[in-house]
Structures are given as structure tokens and as C-alpha cells.
Short mmCIF file of C-alpha atoms and ligand atoms in Angstrom, two decimals:
data_model
loop_
_atom_site.label_atom_id
_atom_site.label_comp_id
_atom_site.label_asym_id
_atom_site.label_seq_id
_atom_site.Cartn_x
_atom_site.Cartn_y
_atom_site.Cartn_z
CA MET A 5 -62.64 -108.17 -149.95
CA VAL A 6 -62.98 -104.58 -149.29
CA ASP A 7 -66.67 -105.37 -148.19
CA ALA A 8 -65.68 -108.07 -145.98
CA LEU A 9 -63.11 -105.82 -144.19
CA GLY A 10 -65.77 -103.14 -143.89
CA ALA A 11 -68.22 -105.40 -142.38
CA SER A 12 -65.66 -106.60 -139.76
CA LEU A 13 -64.75 -102.93 -138.97
CA ALA A 14 -68.26 -101.83 -138.63
CA GLY A 15 -68.35 -103.64 -135.47
CA ILE A 16 -65.46 -101.69 -133.91
CA LYS A 17 -66.39 -99.04 -131.33
CA ALA A 18 -64.22 -96.76 -129.26
CA ALA A 19 -64.32 -96.89 -125.55
CA PRO A 20 -65.86 -93.68 -124.49
CA LEU A 21 -63.57 -90.70 -123.32
CA LEU A 22 -65.76 -89.90 -120.68
CA THR A 23 -69.49 -90.25 -119.55
CA PRO A 24 -71.52 -87.18 -118.96
CA GLN A 25 -71.50 -87.89 -115.17
CA ASP A 26 -67.88 -88.03 -115.11
CA ARG A 27 -67.43 -84.84 -116.71
CA GLY A 28 -69.35 -83.02 -113.87
CA ASN A 29 -72.38 -80.85 -114.28
CA SER A 30 -73.35 -77.65 -115.85
CA VAL A 31 -72.19 -75.64 -112.71
CA ALA A 32 -68.56 -76.64 -113.00
CA LEU A 33 -67.52 -79.23 -115.77
CA LYS A 34 -64.21 -80.83 -115.06
CA LYS A 35 -61.50 -79.41 -117.13
CA LEU A 36 -60.13 -81.11 -120.26
CA VAL A 37 -56.44 -80.38 -121.27
CA ALA A 38 -55.68 -81.88 -124.69
CA GLY A 39 -52.55 -81.74 -126.43
CA ASN A 40 -52.38 -81.41 -130.30
CA TRP A 41 -48.98 -82.52 -131.44
CA LYS A 42 -49.90 -81.41 -135.01
CA MET A 43 -47.06 -82.75 -137.53
CA ASN A 44 -44.63 -83.38 -134.69
CA GLY A 45 -43.42 -86.61 -133.27
CA LEU A 46 -41.65 -89.75 -134.37
CA SER A 47 -41.39 -93.22 -132.57
CA SER A 48 -38.54 -91.96 -130.54
CA ASP A 49 -41.14 -89.54 -128.90
CA ILE A 50 -43.21 -92.42 -127.40
CA ALA A 51 -41.13 -92.01 -124.21
CA GLU A 52 -42.33 -88.38 -124.01
CA ILE A 53 -45.99 -89.61 -124.31
CA GLN A 54 -45.35 -92.00 -121.58
CA ALA A 55 -43.82 -89.51 -119.45
CA ILE A 56 -46.87 -87.14 -119.97
CA ALA A 57 -49.32 -90.01 -119.18
CA ALA A 58 -47.63 -90.93 -116.09
CA ALA A 59 -47.31 -87.24 -114.87
CA SER A 60 -51.08 -86.82 -115.65
CA ARG A 61 -51.99 -89.39 -112.97
CA ASP A 62 -51.08 -86.82 -110.43
CA PHE A 63 -53.94 -84.69 -111.52
CA PRO A 64 -57.09 -86.91 -111.20
CA GLY A 65 -59.28 -83.61 -111.26
CA VAL A 66 -58.46 -82.94 -114.88
CA ASP A 67 -59.00 -85.03 -117.99
CA VAL A 68 -55.74 -85.13 -120.15
CA ALA A 69 -55.47 -86.38 -123.76
CA LEU A 70 -52.93 -86.22 -126.55
CA CYS A 71 -53.86 -86.12 -130.15
CA VAL A 72 -50.82 -87.44 -132.13
CA PRO A 73 -50.10 -87.86 -135.78
CA ALA A 74 -52.09 -90.49 -137.09
CA ILE A 75 -49.07 -92.88 -137.84
CA LEU A 76 -48.11 -92.66 -134.24
CA ILE A 77 -51.49 -93.49 -132.60
CA GLU A 78 -51.19 -97.23 -132.64
CA ARG A 79 -47.76 -97.09 -130.94
CA ALA A 80 -48.84 -94.56 -128.50
CA ALA A 81 -52.06 -96.32 -127.65
CA ARG A 82 -49.99 -99.47 -126.76
CA ALA A 83 -47.53 -97.63 -124.75
CA VAL A 84 -50.04 -95.75 -122.60
CA PRO A 85 -53.18 -98.09 -122.55
CA ALA A 86 -55.03 -96.27 -119.89
CA PHE A 87 -54.45 -92.70 -121.45
CA PRO A 88 -56.66 -91.32 -124.23
CA ILE A 89 -54.82 -90.87 -127.44
CA GLY A 90 -56.59 -89.15 -130.29
CA GLY A 91 -56.36 -88.37 -134.02
CA GLN A 92 -56.15 -84.72 -135.66
CA ASP A 93 -58.69 -85.28 -138.39
CA VAL A 94 -60.82 -87.82 -139.80
CA HIS A 95 -62.56 -88.48 -143.00
CA HIS A 96 -66.43 -88.31 -143.03
CA ALA A 97 -66.92 -91.48 -145.22
CA GLU A 98 -66.79 -95.07 -143.81
CA LYS A 99 -64.32 -96.28 -146.39
CA GLY A 100 -63.63 -96.07 -150.14
CA ALA A 101 -61.56 -94.29 -152.85
CA HIS A 102 -60.08 -91.51 -150.65
CA THR A 103 -56.37 -91.64 -151.16
CA GLY A 104 -54.27 -90.70 -148.12
CA CYS A 105 -57.37 -90.32 -145.84
CA ILE A 106 -58.29 -91.96 -142.67
CA SER A 107 -61.75 -93.12 -141.45
CA ALA A 108 -63.17 -93.05 -137.80
CA GLN A 109 -63.11 -96.82 -137.77
CA MET A 110 -59.45 -96.62 -138.68
CA LEU A 111 -58.59 -94.32 -135.80
CA ILE A 112 -60.46 -96.42 -133.51
CA ASP A 113 -58.87 -99.65 -134.94
CA ALA A 114 -55.56 -98.05 -134.19
CA GLY A 115 -56.43 -97.25 -130.45
CA ALA A 116 -57.78 -93.61 -130.61
CA VAL A 117 -60.71 -92.67 -128.43
CA LEU A 118 -61.07 -89.05 -129.78
CA THR A 119 -60.30 -86.85 -132.67
CA ILE A 120 -59.95 -83.13 -133.51
CA VAL A 121 -62.05 -81.87 -136.29
CA GLY A 122 -62.02 -78.54 -138.06
CA HIS A 123 -58.72 -77.22 -136.88
CA SER A 124 -57.95 -73.74 -138.46
CA GLU A 125 -54.69 -75.07 -140.12
CA ARG A 126 -56.89 -77.74 -141.85
CA ARG A 127 -59.65 -75.22 -142.66
CA ASP A 128 -57.02 -73.03 -144.20
CA ALA A 129 -54.58 -75.23 -145.89
CA GLN A 130 -57.06 -78.11 -146.84
CA ARG A 131 -59.95 -75.50 -147.52
CA GLU A 132 -62.13 -77.52 -145.35
CA ASN A 133 -65.70 -75.76 -144.89
CA ASP A 134 -68.36 -76.07 -142.10
CA ALA A 135 -70.38 -78.61 -144.05
CA GLU A 136 -67.40 -80.97 -144.13
CA VAL A 137 -66.20 -80.24 -140.62
CA ARG A 138 -69.90 -81.18 -139.56
CA ALA A 139 -69.87 -84.23 -141.61
CA LYS A 140 -66.45 -85.38 -140.14
CA ALA A 141 -67.84 -84.71 -136.39
CA GLU A 142 -70.91 -86.79 -137.07
CA ALA A 143 -69.00 -89.67 -138.63
CA ALA A 144 -66.64 -89.65 -135.61
CA LEU A 145 -69.38 -89.40 -133.07
CA ALA A 146 -71.53 -92.10 -134.76
CA CYS A 147 -68.46 -94.66 -134.42
CA GLY A 148 -67.90 -93.82 -130.92
CA LEU A 149 -64.96 -91.32 -131.02
CA SER A 150 -65.24 -88.26 -128.91
CA VAL A 151 -64.80 -84.96 -131.02
CA ILE A 152 -62.95 -81.70 -130.34
CA LEU A 153 -64.59 -79.42 -132.84
CA CYS A 154 -62.60 -76.30 -133.44
CA VAL A 155 -63.75 -72.67 -134.52
CA GLY A 156 -62.08 -69.46 -134.53
CA GLU A 157 -61.50 -66.11 -136.22
CA SER A 158 -58.73 -64.46 -138.26
CA LEU A 159 -56.82 -61.31 -137.24
CA GLU A 160 -58.59 -59.47 -140.03
CA ILE A 161 -62.05 -60.37 -138.67
CA ARG A 162 -61.30 -59.60 -135.07
CA GLU A 163 -59.94 -56.19 -136.03
CA LYS A 164 -63.10 -55.51 -138.00
CA GLY A 165 -65.08 -56.45 -135.01
CA GLY A 166 -66.76 -59.50 -136.57
CA ALA A 167 -65.14 -62.25 -134.19
CA ILE A 168 -68.20 -63.36 -132.35
CA GLN A 169 -70.48 -63.33 -135.45
CA THR A 170 -67.94 -65.38 -137.43
CA VAL A 171 -67.30 -68.07 -134.79
CA LEU A 172 -71.08 -68.35 -134.08
CA ALA A 173 -71.59 -68.71 -137.96
CA GLN A 174 -68.79 -71.64 -137.90
CA LEU A 175 -70.39 -73.25 -135.01
CA ASP A 176 -73.88 -73.21 -136.61
CA GLY A 177 -72.40 -74.78 -139.79
CA SER A 178 -70.20 -77.37 -138.27
CA LEU A 179 -71.93 -78.58 -135.18
CA PRO A 180 -73.35 -82.02 -135.28
CA GLY A 181 -77.05 -82.41 -135.38
CA GLN A 182 -77.29 -84.56 -132.25
CA LEU A 183 -75.04 -85.98 -129.67
CA ALA A 184 -74.50 -89.47 -128.51
CA ALA A 185 -74.72 -90.31 -124.76
CA GLU A 186 -71.60 -92.53 -124.80
CA THR A 187 -69.37 -90.00 -126.78
CA GLU A 188 -68.23 -86.42 -125.96
CA LEU A 189 -68.41 -83.39 -127.99
CA ALA A 190 -66.14 -80.57 -126.89
CA VAL A 191 -65.76 -77.11 -128.64
CA ALA A 192 -62.33 -75.55 -128.97
CA TYR A 193 -62.33 -71.82 -129.58
CA GLU A 194 -58.91 -71.13 -131.17
CA PRO A 195 -58.45 -67.51 -132.38
CA VAL A 196 -56.14 -68.13 -135.43
CA TRP A 197 -54.07 -65.22 -134.71
CA ALA A 198 -53.37 -66.58 -131.35
CA ILE A 199 -52.14 -70.07 -132.54
CA GLY A 200 -48.37 -70.39 -132.34
CA THR A 201 -47.82 -66.60 -132.11
CA GLY A 202 -47.55 -66.05 -128.25
CA LYS A 203 -50.54 -63.72 -128.58
CA VAL A 204 -53.46 -64.35 -126.38
CA PRO A 205 -56.99 -62.60 -126.30
CA THR A 206 -57.71 -60.59 -123.16
CA THR A 207 -59.61 -62.66 -120.40
CA ASP A 208 -62.49 -60.33 -121.22
CA GLU A 209 -62.37 -61.31 -124.87
CA ILE A 210 -62.14 -64.98 -124.06
CA ALA A 211 -65.03 -64.69 -121.51
CA GLN A 212 -67.24 -62.84 -124.09
CA MET A 213 -66.58 -65.39 -126.93
CA HIS A 214 -67.10 -68.49 -124.52
CA ALA A 215 -70.31 -67.00 -123.31
CA ALA A 216 -71.66 -66.50 -126.71
CA ILE A 217 -70.47 -70.16 -127.71
CA ARG A 218 -72.17 -71.49 -124.55
CA ASP A 219 -75.40 -69.59 -125.35
CA ARG A 220 -75.40 -70.88 -128.97
CA LEU A 221 -74.71 -74.52 -127.73
CA VAL A 222 -77.70 -74.37 -125.40
CA GLU A 223 -79.93 -72.93 -128.01
CA ARG A 224 -79.08 -75.54 -130.47
CA LEU A 225 -78.53 -78.43 -128.16
CA GLY A 226 -80.86 -77.68 -125.18
CA PRO A 227 -79.73 -78.68 -121.59
CA GLN A 228 -76.95 -81.04 -123.46
CA GLY A 229 -75.43 -77.87 -124.58
CA LYS A 230 -74.51 -77.00 -120.97
CA GLU A 231 -72.55 -80.17 -120.85
CA VAL A 232 -70.18 -79.43 -123.84
CA ARG A 233 -66.83 -78.25 -122.57
CA ILE A 234 -65.51 -75.12 -124.20
CA LEU A 235 -61.68 -75.34 -124.52
CA TYR A 236 -59.60 -72.30 -125.24
CA GLY A 237 -56.54 -72.88 -127.70
CA GLY A 238 -53.90 -70.48 -128.70
CA SER A 239 -50.48 -69.90 -127.10
CA VAL A 240 -51.60 -71.67 -123.83
CA LYS A 241 -48.53 -72.00 -121.66
CA GLY A 242 -47.64 -72.78 -118.04
CA SER A 243 -47.52 -69.36 -117.35
CA ASN A 244 -50.75 -68.05 -118.54
CA ALA A 245 -52.99 -71.22 -118.06
CA ALA A 246 -54.19 -70.42 -114.55
CA GLU A 247 -55.60 -67.04 -115.62
CA ILE A 248 -57.40 -68.39 -118.83
CA PHE A 249 -58.72 -71.29 -116.68
CA ALA A 250 -60.15 -68.93 -114.28
CA VAL A 251 -62.39 -67.44 -117.06
CA PRO A 252 -66.12 -68.34 -116.93
CA ASN A 253 -67.02 -71.11 -119.53
CA VAL A 254 -63.45 -72.09 -120.19
CA ASP A 255 -63.49 -75.80 -119.47
CA GLY A 256 -60.07 -76.65 -120.45
CA ALA A 257 -57.64 -76.07 -123.29
CA LEU A 258 -56.23 -77.31 -126.55
CA VAL A 259 -52.59 -76.97 -126.46
CA GLY A 260 -50.15 -76.97 -129.46
CA GLY A 261 -46.46 -76.30 -129.00
CA ALA A 262 -46.52 -76.56 -125.13
CA SER A 263 -48.04 -80.15 -125.30
CA LEU A 264 -44.84 -81.65 -126.89
CA LYS A 265 -42.77 -81.85 -123.67
CA MET A 266 -43.85 -82.85 -120.39
CA ALA A 267 -41.93 -80.24 -118.62
CA ASP A 268 -44.07 -77.55 -120.65
CA PHE A 269 -47.42 -79.70 -120.63
CA ILE A 270 -47.85 -80.58 -117.14
CA PRO A 271 -47.67 -77.20 -115.56
CA ILE A 272 -50.75 -76.53 -117.64
CA VAL A 273 -52.50 -79.76 -116.48
CA ALA A 274 -51.67 -78.66 -112.96
CA ALA A 275 -53.17 -75.14 -113.42
CA ALA A 276 -56.55 -76.79 -114.62
CA GLN A 277 -56.50 -79.07 -111.34
P1 13P B 304 -50.31 -73.37 -129.88
O1 13P B 304 -50.56 -73.86 -128.55
O2 13P B 304 -48.97 -73.83 -130.40
O3 13P B 304 -50.58 -71.99 -130.04
O4 13P B 304 -51.37 -74.05 -130.90
C1 13P B 304 -52.74 -74.10 -130.54
C2 13P B 304 -53.38 -75.04 -131.29
O5 13P B 304 -53.52 -74.70 -132.51
C3 13P B 304 -53.86 -76.12 -130.66
O6 13P B 304 -54.77 -76.97 -131.71
#
């Protein structure tokens, strides 16, 4: 029974979020603004998702996506069929005895086209390590999901001067071995101390980190490393988005709190256009 179900799911593939050509080129990648709803949202919020999807159509120069709680994915995807809906985590295994977990094929089956992996809240609360994050990213990409892979340092590490070294080590440990042509990998730099705090690194600090991430991506992936969009995340708002988007190698944002309401989120999308 389980095997038959697994076999039928094995054929499921997500539609690609974007082809490399659509994403632009190494000189200027099209910006991606993705919302991470975290553990927020009920069926009564589907109307807000519809409002965000509708308003996003006014900004064709920006890719917009929402990563919603797993239980809302199917309803959201049905409500906004042309708009990319994603998950916030995925299990590395195809199926099996993993109580409470969700596989890549299940996300796709529900209508997701992308997923976040390695968010610092999961690295912290669920004790996820780099190897596990890499396995999750590889499982998702192999099934046809695009992936937003998160990295970021704690305040303690930033104050000790080890931010770049720590983030590059996370990247080394969690970056998938190879990319697939039809799915996208994006990296989100999210300093843990900037998440939900209203604190944001200086534009110089963001520029330094994103340049270091870009160099490491090119070192590891060759020319494909130039096509990986590097998002900034942590207290992005309508009021600071334009300044952040102007920083070299910032190819978009991963937005938490300000993605929950269209009135807060769309100004960020507008700033990316
Ligand atoms: P905030 O935008 O609420 O700071 O959250 C950032 C984040 O963690 C997105 O994944």
C-alpha cells in the first residue's frame, strides 16, 4: 500500500519557479522577494494571500513568492494558481517512518513550487545541522522544488568578528552538490540578530557578506554560482528595502513579519522593481 502510493508520487514534479534565462544574467539578476509566514496564517488569511498575489502582478520586474505553513499550501495554491506558493521546510527522505514530517513530493502534491531550508529558527529550535540542511536541499531540488537555503550568524559571532567565516562554513556544509537546470537554488543571508528585531546590518556589512557568499558560490559551482540569487533577510520593511536592494549582490529579500499583510509587503516588492 505504502509502496504503491510512493510509486505514484514518484512521478510528481513541481513546475519550475523560474528558468535561468528568466532570472536574468550575472550582471543583474531579477530580484526575488519571498515572504516567510513562519507559524502564522489560518484559512481566513487566504484572502490576504489573494490580495498579495493580485497586487504583485503590477510588478512584473520582480519575482514574488510566499512560503506559508504546510497546512495552508494546498488552499493557497488553489486560491492563487499562477502565483508561487512554497513550504518552509522539507524532510530529506522520500517517505517513511518520520512522524510529523513532510516530504518534497508531498509539498509538490499540495501545490508548492519552492521551499525554504535551513532557516535559523529550525537550525536553533530543531537542532538542524549543515549536513541535514544539505540533504533537505538536495531532496527538494531532485523532486523539482526550487530552494531558498538560509545561512546567518548569531550576534555573539558577529561581535567576535567571525560572521563571514561562520556563514561561509554554513554554506560549505549545506550547499547542494549540484544544481538542476529546471529548478532554482537561492541563498538567503539572514543574520540571526536581525530577524524580528528591527535591527539591520549596515549596507557595508551586507555588501561584504553578500560578496563573500557570491565568491564562494562561484568557487563551488563555477559559472552557475553567478546565477544563484542571494537574498537578504532580517527586519526588511518598506522603509529600508530600497537601500538594501541597492547593495551589490543583493538579489532580493526573504521577508518575515512584513510579508503577512499586503499593505506591508507590496512596498517591499515595489522597492525591488
Ligand atoms: P523578519 O522579516 O520578521 O525579521 O524575519 C526574517 C526572516 O526570518 C525571514 O525568513
